[in-house]
Each structure stands twice: as C-alpha cells, then as structure tokens.
CSV table of C-alpha atoms in Angstrom, one decimal:
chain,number,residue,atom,x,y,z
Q,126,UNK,CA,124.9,99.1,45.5
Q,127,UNK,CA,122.8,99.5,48.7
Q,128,UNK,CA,120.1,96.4,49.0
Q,129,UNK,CA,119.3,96.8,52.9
Q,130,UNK,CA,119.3,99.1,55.4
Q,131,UNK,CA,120.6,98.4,58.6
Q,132,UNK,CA,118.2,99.9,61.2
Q,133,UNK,CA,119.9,100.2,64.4
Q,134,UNK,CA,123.1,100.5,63.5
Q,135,UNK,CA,125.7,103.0,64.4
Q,136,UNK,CA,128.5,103.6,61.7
Q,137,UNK,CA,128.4,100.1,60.7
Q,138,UNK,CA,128.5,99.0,57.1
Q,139,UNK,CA,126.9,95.0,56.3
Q,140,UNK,CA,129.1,93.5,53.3
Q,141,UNK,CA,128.4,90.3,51.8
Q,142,UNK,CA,131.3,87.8,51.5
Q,143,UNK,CA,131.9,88.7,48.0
Q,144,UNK,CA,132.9,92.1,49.1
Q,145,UNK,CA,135.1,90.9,51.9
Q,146,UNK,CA,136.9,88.5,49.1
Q,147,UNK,CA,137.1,91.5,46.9
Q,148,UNK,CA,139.1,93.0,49.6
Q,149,UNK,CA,141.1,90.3,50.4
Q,150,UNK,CA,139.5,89.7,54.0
Q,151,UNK,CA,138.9,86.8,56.0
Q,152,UNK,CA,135.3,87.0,57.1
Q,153,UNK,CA,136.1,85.0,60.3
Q,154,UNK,CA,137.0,88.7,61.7
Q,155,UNK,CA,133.6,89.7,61.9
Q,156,UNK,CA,134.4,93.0,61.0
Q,157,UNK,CA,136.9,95.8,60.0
Q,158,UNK,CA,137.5,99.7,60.6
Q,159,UNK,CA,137.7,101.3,57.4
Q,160,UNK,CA,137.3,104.8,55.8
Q,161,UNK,CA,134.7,106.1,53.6
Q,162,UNK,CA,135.8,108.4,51.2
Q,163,UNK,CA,134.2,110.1,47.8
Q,164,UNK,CA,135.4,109.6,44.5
Q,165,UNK,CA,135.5,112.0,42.4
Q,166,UNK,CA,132.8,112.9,39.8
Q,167,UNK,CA,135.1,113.8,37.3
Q,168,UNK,CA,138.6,112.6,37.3
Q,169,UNK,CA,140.1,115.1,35.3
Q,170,UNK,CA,140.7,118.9,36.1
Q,171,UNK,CA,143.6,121.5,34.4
Q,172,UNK,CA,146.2,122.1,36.3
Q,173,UNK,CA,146.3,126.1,37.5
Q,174,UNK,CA,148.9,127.8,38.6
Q,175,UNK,CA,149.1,131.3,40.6
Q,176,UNK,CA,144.7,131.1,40.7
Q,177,UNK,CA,143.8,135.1,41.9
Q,178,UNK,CA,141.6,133.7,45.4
Q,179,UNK,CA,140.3,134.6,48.6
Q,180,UNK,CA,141.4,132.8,51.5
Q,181,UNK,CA,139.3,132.7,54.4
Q,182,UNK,CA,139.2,131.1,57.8
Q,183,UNK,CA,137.7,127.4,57.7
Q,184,UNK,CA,137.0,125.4,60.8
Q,185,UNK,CA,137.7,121.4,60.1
Q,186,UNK,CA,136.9,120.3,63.9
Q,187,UNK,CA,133.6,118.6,64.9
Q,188,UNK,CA,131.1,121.3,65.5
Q,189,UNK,CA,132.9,124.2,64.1
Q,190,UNK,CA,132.0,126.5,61.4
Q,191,UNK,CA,133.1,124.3,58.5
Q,192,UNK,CA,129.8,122.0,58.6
Q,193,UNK,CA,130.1,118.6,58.8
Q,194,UNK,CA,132.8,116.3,57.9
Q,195,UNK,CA,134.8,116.9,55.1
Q,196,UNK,CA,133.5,116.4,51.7
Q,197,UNK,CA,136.5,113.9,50.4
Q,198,UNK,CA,137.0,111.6,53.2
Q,199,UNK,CA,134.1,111.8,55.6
Q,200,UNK,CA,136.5,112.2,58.4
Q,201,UNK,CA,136.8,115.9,60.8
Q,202,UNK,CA,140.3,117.1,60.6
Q,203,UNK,CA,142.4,118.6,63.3
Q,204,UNK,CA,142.6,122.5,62.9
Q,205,UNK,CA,146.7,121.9,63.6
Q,206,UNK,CA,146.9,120.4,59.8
Q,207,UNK,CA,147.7,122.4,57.0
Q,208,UNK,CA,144.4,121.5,55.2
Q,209,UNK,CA,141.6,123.1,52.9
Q,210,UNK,CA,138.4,123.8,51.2
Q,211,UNK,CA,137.8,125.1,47.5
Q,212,UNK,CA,135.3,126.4,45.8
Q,213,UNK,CA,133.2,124.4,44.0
Q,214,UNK,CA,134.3,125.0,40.6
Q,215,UNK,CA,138.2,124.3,42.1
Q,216,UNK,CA,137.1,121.4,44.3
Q,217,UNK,CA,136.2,120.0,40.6
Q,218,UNK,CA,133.5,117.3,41.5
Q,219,UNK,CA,136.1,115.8,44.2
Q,220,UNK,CA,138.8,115.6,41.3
Q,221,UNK,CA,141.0,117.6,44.1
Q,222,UNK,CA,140.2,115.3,47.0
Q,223,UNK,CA,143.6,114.2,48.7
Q,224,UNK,CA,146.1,116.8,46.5
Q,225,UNK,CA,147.9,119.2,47.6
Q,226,UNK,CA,147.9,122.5,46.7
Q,227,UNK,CA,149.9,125.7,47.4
Q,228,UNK,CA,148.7,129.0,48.6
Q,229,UNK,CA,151.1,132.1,48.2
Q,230,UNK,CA,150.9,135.2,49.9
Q,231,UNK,CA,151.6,139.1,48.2
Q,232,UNK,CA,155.1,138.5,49.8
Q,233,UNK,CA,155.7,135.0,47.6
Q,234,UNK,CA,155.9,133.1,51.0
Q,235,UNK,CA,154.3,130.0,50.3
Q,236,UNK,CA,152.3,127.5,52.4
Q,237,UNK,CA,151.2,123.6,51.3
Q,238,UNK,CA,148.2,122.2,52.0
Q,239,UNK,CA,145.8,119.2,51.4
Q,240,UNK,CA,142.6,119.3,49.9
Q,241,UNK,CA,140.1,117.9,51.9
Q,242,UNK,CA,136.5,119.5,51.0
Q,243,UNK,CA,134.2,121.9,49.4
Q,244,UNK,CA,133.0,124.8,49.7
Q,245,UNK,CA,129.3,124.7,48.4
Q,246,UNK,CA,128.3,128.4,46.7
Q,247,UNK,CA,131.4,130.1,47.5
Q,248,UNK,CA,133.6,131.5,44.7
Q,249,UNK,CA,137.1,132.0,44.5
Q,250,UNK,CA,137.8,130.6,48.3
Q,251,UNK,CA,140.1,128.9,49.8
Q,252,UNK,CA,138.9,127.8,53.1
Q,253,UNK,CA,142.4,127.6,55.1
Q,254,UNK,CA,142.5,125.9,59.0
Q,255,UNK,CA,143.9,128.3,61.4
Q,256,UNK,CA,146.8,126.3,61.2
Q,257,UNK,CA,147.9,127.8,57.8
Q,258,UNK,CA,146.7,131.1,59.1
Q,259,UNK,CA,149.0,131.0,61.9
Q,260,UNK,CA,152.0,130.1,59.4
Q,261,UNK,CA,151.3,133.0,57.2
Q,262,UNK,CA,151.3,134.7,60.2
Q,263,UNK,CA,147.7,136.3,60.2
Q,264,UNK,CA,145.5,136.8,62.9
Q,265,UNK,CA,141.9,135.3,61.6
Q,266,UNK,CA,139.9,137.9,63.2
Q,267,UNK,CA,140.7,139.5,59.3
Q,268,UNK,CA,138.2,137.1,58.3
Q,269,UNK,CA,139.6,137.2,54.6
Q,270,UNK,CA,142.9,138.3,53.0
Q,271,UNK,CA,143.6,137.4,48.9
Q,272,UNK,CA,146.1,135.3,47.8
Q,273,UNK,CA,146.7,132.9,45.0
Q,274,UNK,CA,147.0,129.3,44.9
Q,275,UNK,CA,148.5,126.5,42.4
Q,276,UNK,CA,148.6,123.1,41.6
Q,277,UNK,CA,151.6,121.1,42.8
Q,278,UNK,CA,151.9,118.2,40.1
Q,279,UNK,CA,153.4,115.2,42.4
C-alpha cells in the first residue's frame, strides 16, 4: 500500500523497516536495487497448444515501437533476446508473464521465447523481437507472417 509520495525522487522506492525485515534486509544498507515486476491478475490460464496467430515485428528497446517498458517486468529488453508480446486475451491478465512459449512456422521449425508483455487491442498477435525474426529467417520489412504458437508446460 502506497502512504507517501516521494517528490523528487528518481526511481527510488521508501520502505519502512517492516518491509526491509520482510525481505530479510539489513536496513543499515540504506538501500537496495531491485526489480518491479506485475503479478498477474489472474493466476490461472489453459494451456493451448498449436494457437492459429499472427506474428508481427515488436520493438523491446527504449524508444522503439513497442511503447514503453514491458508490461511483466517493467524493464526494456534487448531486441537480441528471443522475447514476446501477446494479445491481450493470451497475455491472460499477466498469467503469461515470465513463460515461455513456442512459436512454429508452416515449415514446423520451431522457435522459444519468453513472455514479457502485452499487446493492448491487438488480436491474435504475437509480437516477436527481430531476434526471432532473424532465426526464422524473415526479413521484417513483411511486417506480418502467421504462424502458431503453444504452451511449453515446464
């Protein structure tokens, strides 16, 4: 629960010193680098398998086309990982966040990848970096191609 704001301050977080305890810190280090990331909504999604989608080029860099950071971690990624975006409905309140999925092409060659945001008011997209693009082999000047994606339960 938020009970101040802290004017002023650039990407720092105040926590009393029942949070630090809660985390097992020593408050005598003043402070600590940590992540923010969102939970999911709803923790519970079916499993699909071989999911008819299109996948489209996604940038996950600062100040590319992507937005802003991603939706499950807060955090830009590097366009050299094999990471994603999915559609709303997929992205399932953030009940994706951190799995990893895998994206098949018409010739069965296959490609895993991390889910690491949404894609607000798209359907039936997976946002792919140009990383995977370059794996499949495809120049993303196509903009879209379809393929189909599945759950990988591990």
């Amino acid at each position: 629960m938020v009970v101040d704001e802290c004017a002023g301050c650039d990407n720092e977080v105040g926590a009393s010193s029942g949070i630090w305890k809660n985390f097992d810190l020593d408050t005598s280090l003043g402070q600590v680098s940590c992540t923010v990331s969102r939970r999911p909504t709803e923790g519970k999604f079916e499993l699909q398998q071989n999911v008819p989608a299109v996948m489209t080029v996604n940038g996950f860099q600062e100040g590319e086309g992507g937005g802003g950071p991603a939706a499950c971690d807060g955090q830009y990624h590097s366009d050299d990982e094999f990471v994603v975006s999915l559609s709303s409905e997929w992205f399932a309140g953030g009940a994706r966040c951190g799995r990893v999925i895998r994206i098949v092409d018409p010739s069965n060659y296959g490609i895993n990848a991390k889910v690491v945001d949404e894609c607000a008011g798209c359907d039936n997209e997976v946002g792919a970096s140009s990383h995977i693009w370059k794996n499949f082999d495809l120049d993303t000047s196509l903009g879209q191609v379809d393929m189909k994606w599945s759950d990988l339960d591990f």
